PDB file of C-alpha atoms in Angstrom:
ATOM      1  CA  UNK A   1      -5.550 137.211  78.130  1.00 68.00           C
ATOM      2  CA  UNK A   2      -3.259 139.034  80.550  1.00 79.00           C
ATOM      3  CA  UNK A   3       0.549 139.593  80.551  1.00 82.00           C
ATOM      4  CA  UNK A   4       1.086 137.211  83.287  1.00 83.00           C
ATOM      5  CA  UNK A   5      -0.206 134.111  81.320  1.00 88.00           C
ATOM      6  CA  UNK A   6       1.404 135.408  77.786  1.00 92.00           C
ATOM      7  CA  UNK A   7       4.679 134.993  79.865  1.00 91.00           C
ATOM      8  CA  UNK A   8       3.616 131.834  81.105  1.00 92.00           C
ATOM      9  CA  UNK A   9       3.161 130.746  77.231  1.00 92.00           C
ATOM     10  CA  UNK A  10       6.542 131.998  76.062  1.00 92.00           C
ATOM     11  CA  UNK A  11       8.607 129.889  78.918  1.00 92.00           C
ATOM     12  CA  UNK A  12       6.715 126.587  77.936  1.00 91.00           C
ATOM     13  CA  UNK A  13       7.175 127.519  74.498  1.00 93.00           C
ATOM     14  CA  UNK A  14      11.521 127.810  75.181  1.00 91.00           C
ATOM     15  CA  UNK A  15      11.368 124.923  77.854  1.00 87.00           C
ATOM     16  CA  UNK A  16       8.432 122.635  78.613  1.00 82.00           C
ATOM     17  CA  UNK A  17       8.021 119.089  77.498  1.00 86.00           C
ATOM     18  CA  UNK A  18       6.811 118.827  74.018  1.00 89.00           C
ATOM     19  CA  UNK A  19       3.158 118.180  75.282  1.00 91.00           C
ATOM     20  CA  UNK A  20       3.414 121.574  77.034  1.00 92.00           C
ATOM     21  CA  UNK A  21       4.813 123.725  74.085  1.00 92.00           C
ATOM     22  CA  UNK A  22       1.961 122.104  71.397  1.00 93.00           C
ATOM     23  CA  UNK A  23      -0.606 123.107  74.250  1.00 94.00           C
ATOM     24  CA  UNK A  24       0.766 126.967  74.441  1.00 94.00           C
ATOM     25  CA  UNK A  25       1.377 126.949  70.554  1.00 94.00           C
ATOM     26  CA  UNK A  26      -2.543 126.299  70.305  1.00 94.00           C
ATOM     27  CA  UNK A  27      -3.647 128.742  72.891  1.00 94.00           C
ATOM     28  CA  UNK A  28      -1.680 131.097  71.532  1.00 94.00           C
ATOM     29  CA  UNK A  29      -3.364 130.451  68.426  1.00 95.00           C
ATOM     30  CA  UNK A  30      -6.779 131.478  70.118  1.00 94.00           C
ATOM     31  CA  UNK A  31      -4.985 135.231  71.200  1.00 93.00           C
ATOM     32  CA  UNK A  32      -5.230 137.918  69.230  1.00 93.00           C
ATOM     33  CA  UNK A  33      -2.456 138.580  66.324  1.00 94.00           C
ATOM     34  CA  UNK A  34      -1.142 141.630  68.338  1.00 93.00           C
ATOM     35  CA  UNK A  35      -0.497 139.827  71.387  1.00 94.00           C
ATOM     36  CA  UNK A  36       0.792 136.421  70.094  1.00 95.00           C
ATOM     37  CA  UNK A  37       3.165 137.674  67.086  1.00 96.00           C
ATOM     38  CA  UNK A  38       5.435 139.864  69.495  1.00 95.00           C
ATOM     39  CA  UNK A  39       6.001 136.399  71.510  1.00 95.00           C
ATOM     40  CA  UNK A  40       6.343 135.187  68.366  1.00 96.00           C
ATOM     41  CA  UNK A  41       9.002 136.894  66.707  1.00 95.00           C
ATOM     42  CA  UNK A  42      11.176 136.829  69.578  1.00 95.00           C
ATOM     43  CA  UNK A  43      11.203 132.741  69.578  1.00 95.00           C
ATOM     44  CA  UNK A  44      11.498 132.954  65.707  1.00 96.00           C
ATOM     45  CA  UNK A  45      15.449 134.155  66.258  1.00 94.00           C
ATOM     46  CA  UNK A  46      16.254 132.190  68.952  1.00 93.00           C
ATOM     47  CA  UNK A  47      19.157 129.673  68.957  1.00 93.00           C
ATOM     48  CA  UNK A  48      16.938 126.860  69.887  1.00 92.00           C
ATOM     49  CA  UNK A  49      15.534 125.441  66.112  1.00 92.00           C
ATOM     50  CA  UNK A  50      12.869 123.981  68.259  1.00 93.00           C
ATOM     51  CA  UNK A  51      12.016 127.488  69.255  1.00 94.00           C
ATOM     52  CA  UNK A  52      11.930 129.010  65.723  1.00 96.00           C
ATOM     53  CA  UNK A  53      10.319 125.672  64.272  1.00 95.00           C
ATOM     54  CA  UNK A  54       7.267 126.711  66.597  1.00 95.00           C
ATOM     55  CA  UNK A  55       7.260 130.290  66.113  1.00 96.00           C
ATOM     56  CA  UNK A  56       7.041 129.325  62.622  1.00 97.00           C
ATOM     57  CA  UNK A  57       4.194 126.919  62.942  1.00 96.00           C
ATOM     58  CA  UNK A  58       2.504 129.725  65.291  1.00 96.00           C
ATOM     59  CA  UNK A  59       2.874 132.623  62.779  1.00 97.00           C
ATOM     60  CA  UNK A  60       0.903 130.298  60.369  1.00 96.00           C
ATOM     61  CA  UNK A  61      -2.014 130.336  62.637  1.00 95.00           C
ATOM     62  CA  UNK A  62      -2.325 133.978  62.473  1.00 95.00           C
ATOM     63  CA  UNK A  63      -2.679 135.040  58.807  1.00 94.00           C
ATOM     64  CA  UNK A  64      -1.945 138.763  59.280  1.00 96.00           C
ATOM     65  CA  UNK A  65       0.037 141.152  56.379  1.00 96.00           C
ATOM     66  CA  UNK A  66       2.244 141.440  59.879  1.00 96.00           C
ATOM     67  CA  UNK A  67       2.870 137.499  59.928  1.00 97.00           C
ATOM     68  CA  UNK A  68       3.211 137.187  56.507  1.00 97.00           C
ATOM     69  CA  UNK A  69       6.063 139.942  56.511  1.00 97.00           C
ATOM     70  CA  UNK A  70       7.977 138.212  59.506  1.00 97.00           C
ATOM     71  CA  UNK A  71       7.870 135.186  57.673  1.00 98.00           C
ATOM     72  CA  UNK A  72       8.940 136.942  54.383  1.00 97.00           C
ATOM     73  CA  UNK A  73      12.087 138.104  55.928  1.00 96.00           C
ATOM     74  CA  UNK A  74      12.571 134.818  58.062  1.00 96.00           C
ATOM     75  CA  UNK A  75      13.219 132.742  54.356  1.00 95.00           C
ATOM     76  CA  UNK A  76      15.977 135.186  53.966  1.00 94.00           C
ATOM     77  CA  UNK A  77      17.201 134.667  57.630  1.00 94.00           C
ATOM     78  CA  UNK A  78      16.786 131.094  58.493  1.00 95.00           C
ATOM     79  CA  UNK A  79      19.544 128.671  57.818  1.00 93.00           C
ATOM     80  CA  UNK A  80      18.075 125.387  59.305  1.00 95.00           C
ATOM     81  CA  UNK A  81      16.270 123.104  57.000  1.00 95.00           C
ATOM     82  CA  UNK A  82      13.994 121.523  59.260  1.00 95.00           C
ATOM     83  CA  UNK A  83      12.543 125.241  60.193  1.00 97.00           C
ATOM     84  CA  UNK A  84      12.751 126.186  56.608  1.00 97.00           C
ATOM     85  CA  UNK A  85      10.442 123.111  55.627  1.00 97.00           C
ATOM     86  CA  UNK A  86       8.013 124.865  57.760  1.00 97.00           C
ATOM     87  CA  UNK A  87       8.374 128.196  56.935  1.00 98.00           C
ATOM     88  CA  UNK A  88       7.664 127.075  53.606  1.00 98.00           C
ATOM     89  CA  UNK A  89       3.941 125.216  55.365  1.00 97.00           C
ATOM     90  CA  UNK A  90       3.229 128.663  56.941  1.00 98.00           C
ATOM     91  CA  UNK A  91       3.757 130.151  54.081  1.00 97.00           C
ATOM     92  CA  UNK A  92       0.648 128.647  52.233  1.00 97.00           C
ATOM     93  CA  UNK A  93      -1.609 128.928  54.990  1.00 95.00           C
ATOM     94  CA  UNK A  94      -1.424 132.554  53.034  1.00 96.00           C
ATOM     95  CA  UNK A  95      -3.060 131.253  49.694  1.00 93.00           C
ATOM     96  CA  UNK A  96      -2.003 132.227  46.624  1.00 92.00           C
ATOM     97  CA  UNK A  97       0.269 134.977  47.429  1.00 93.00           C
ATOM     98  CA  UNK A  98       2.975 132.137  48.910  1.00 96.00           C
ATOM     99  CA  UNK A  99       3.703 130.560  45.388  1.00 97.00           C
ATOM    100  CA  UNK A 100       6.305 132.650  44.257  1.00 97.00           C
ATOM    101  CA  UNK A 101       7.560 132.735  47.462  1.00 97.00           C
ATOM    102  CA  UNK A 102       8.136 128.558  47.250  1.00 98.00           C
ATOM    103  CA  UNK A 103       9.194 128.977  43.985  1.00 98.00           C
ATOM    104  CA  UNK A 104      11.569 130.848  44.536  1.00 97.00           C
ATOM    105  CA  UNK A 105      12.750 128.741  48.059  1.00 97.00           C
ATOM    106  CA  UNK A 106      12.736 125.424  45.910  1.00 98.00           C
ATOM    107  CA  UNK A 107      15.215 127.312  43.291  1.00 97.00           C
ATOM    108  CA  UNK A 108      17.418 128.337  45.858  1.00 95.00           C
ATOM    109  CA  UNK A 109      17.605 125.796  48.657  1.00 95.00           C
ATOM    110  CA  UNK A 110      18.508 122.270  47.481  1.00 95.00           C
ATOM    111  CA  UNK A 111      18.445 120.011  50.549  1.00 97.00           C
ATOM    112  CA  UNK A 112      16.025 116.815  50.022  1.00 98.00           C
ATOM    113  CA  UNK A 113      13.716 118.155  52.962  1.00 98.00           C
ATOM    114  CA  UNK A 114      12.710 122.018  51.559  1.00 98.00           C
ATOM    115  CA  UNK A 115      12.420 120.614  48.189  1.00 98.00           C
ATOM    116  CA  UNK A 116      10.017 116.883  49.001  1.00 98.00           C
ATOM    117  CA  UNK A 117       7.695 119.869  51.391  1.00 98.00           C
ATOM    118  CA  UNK A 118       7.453 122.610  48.835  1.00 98.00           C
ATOM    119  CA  UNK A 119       6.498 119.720  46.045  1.00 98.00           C
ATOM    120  CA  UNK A 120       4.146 118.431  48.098  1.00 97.00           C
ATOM    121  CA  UNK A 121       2.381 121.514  49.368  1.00 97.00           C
ATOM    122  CA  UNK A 122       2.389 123.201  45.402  1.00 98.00           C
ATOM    123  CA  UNK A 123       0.339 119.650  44.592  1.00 97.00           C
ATOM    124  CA  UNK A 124      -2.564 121.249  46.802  1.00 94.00           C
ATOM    125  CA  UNK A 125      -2.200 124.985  45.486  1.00 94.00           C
ATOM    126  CA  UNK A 126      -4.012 124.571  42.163  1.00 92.00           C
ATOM    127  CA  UNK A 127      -0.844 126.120  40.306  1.00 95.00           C
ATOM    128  CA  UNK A 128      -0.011 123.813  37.633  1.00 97.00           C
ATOM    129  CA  UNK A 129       2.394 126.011  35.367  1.00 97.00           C
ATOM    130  CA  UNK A 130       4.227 126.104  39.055  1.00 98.00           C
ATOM    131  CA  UNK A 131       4.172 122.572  39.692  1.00 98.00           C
ATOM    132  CA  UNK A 132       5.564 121.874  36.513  1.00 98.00           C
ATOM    133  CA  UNK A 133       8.175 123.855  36.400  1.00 98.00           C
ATOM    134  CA  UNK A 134       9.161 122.965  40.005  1.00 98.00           C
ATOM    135  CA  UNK A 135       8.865 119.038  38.971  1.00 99.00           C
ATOM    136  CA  UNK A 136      11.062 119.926  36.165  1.00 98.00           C
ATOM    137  CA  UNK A 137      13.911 120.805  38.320  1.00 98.00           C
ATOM    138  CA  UNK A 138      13.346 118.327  41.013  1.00 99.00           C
ATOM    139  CA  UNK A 139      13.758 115.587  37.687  1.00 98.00           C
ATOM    140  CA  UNK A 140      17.142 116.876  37.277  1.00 98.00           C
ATOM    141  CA  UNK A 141      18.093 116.331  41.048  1.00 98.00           C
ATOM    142  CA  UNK A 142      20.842 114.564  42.408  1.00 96.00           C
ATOM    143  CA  UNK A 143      19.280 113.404  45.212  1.00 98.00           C
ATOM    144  CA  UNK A 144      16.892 110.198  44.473  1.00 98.00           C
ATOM    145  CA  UNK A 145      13.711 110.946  46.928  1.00 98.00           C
ATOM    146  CA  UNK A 146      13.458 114.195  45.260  1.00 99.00           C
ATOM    147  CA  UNK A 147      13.456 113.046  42.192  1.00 99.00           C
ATOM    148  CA  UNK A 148      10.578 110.576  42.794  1.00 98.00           C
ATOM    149  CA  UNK A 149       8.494 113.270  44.637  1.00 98.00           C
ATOM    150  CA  UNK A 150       8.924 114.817  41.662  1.00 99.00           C
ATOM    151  CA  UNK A 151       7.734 111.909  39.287  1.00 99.00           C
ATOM    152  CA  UNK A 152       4.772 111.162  41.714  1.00 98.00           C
ATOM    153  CA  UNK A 153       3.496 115.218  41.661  1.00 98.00           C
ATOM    154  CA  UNK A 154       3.172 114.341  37.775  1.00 98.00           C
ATOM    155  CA  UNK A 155       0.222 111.916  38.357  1.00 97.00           C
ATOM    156  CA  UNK A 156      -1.381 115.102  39.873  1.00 96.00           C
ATOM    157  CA  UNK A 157      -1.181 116.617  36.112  1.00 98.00           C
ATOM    158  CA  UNK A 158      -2.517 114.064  34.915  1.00 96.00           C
ATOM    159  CA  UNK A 159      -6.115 115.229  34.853  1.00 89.00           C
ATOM    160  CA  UNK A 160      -5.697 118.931  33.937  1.00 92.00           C
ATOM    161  CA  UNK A 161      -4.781 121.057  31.057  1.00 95.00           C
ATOM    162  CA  UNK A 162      -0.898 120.346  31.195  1.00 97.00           C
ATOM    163  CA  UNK A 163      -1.765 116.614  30.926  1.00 97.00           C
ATOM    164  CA  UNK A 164       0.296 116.082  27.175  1.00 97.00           C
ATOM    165  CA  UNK A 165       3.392 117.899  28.928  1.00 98.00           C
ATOM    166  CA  UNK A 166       3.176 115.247  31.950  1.00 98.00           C
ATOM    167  CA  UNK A 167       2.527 112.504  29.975  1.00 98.00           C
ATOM    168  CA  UNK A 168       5.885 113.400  27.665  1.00 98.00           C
ATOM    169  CA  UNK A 169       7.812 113.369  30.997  1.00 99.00           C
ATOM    170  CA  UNK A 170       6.883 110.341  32.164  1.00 98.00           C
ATOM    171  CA  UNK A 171       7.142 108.767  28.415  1.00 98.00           C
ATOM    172  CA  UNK A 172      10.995 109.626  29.275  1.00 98.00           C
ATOM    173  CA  UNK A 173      11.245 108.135  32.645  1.00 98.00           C
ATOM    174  CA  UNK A 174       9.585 105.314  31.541  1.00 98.00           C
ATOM    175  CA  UNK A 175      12.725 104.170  29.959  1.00 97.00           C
ATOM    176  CA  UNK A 176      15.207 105.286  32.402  1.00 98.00           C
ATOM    177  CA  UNK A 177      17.993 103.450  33.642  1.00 97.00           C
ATOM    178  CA  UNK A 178      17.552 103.765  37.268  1.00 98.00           C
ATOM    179  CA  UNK A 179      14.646 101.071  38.028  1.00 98.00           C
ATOM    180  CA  UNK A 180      13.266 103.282  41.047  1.00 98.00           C
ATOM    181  CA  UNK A 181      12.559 105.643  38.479  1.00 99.00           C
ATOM    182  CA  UNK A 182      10.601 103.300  36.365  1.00 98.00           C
ATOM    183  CA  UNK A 183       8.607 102.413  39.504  1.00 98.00           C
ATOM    184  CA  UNK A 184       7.733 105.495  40.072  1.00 98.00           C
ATOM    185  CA  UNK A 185       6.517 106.263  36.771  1.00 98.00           C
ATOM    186  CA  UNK A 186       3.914 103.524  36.848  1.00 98.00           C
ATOM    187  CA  UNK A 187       2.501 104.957  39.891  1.00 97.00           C
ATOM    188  CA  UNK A 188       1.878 108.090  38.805  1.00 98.00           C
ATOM    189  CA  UNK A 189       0.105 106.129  35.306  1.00 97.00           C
ATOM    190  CA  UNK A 190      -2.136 104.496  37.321  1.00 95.00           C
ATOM    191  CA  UNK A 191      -3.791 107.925  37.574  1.00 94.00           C
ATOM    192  CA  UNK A 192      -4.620 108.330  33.977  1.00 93.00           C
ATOM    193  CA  UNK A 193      -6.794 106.766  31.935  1.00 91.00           C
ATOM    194  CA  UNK A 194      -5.638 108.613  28.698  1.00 94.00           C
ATOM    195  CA  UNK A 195      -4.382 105.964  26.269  1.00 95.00           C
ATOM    196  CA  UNK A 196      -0.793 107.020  26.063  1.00 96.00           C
ATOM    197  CA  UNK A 197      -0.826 106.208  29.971  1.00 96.00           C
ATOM    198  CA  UNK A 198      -2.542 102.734  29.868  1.00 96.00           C
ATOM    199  CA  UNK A 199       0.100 101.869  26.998  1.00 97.00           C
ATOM    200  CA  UNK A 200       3.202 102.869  28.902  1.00 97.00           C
ATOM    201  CA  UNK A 201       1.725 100.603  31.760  1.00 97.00           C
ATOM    202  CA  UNK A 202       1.333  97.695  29.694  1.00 96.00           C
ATOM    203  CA  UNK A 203       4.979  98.489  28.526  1.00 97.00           C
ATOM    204  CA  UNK A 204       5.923  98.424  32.396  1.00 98.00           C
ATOM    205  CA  UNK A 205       4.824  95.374  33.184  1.00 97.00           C
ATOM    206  CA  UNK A 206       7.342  93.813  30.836  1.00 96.00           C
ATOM    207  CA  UNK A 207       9.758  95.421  33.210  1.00 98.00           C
ATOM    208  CA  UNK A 208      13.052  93.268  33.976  1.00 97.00           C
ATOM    209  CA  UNK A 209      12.766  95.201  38.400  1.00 98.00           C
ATOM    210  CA  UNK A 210      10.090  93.211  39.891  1.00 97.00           C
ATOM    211  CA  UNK A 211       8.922  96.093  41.547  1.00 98.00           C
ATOM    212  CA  UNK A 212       8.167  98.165  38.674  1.00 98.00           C
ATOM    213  CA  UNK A 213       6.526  95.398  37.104  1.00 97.00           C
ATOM    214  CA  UNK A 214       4.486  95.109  40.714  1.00 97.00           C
ATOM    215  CA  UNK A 215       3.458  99.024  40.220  1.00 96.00           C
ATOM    216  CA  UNK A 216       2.541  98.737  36.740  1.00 96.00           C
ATOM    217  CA  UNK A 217      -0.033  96.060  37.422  1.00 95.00           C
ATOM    218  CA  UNK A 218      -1.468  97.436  40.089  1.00 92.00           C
ATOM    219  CA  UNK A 219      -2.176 100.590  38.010  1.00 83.00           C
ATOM    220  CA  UNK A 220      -3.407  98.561  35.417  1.00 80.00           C
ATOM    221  CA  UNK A 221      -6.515  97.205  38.305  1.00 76.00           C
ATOM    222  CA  UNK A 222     -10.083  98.990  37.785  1.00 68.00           C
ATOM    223  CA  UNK A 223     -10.452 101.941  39.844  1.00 63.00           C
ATOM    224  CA  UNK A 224     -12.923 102.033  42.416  1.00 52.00           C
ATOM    225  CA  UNK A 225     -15.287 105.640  42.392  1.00 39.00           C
TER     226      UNK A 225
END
């Protein structure tokens, strides 16, 4: 690709419609690392969130130690939640090597946003001593959505080796005061079969909120395989 066209890709990446920057994010995804990260970086500072929310998504598509770095030091940079979020979805397109990293983000950054995407990404990263002790803090969150990502990502415990620790949790929350909590909790039962689960669900269905008792039997249904 020559210089003229990488040009041409940076100015609908600050300015086109949003049709036109998604089309130059995913050519530039087809250059090679050294030409697209310099465009890039530059976007990645710019004032327009837009601009960094794409670099973002862009440096994900080129899993380099280089892009991995810039996105390293953009978590310590970046200010705007939105980009953040994504930051933190770039940052597991690196594997393994990004869990610490959204530990760490999920510790420090407590808007409802960073916290639901890193909760949801660390239930597809096979890190369950993570997961838990991310869930655990989102539990004790002020916000409400958080909280409930959190007692949902328990159902995805539910069928490994930190099942008993899940299973106390949700024992807890089954007898919490807010009701949105108890509906929650009956969701993430249905995905157990473990005896402690299936009792806690016939508990729920006694429920005085309609909605939990709506969840519980539900969960209760045979699964289809």
């Amino acid at each position: 690709m020559n210089n003229d066209r990488l040009t041409e890709l940076e100015t609908l990446l600050r300015s086109g419609a949003l049709d036109q920057r998604k089309a130059a994010l995913d050519e530039l995804a087809q250059c090679p690392a050294d030409l697209a990260l310099p465009i890039l970086q530059k976007l990645a500072v710019d004032q327009d969130f837009l601009c960094r929310r794409l670099a973002v998504m862009g440096l994900g598509n080129h899993r380099t130690a280089a892009s991995l770095q810039i996105l390293k030091e953009l978590l310590q940079e970046e200010s705007d939640h939105n980009v953040l979020a994504e930051i933190a979805n770039s940052l597991f397109e690196f594997g393994n090597e990004s869990v610490p990293l959204l530990q760490q983000l999920f510790e420090r950054d407590r808007h409802w946003l960073t916290r639901q995407t890193i909760i949801s990404i660390l239930m597809e990263a096979n890190q369950d001593e993570v997961l838990l002790a991310v869930i655990r803090q989102a539990l004790q969150d002020e916000t409400q959505t958080v909280k409930e990502t959190g007692i949902l990502a328990l159902g995805s415990l539910l069928k490994g080796n930190l099942q008993q620790q899940a299973l106390d949790l949700l024992t807890e929350l089954a007898q919490a005061k807010d009701w949105r909590d108890r509906w929650r909790t009956a969701t993430a039962l249905s995905l157990s079969s473990d005896p402690r689960a299936k009792l806690l669900l016939a508990q729920l269905q006694q429920d005085e909120n309609h909605y939990v008792v709506a969840a519980a039997l539900e969960g209760s249904l045979p699964k289809e395989f």
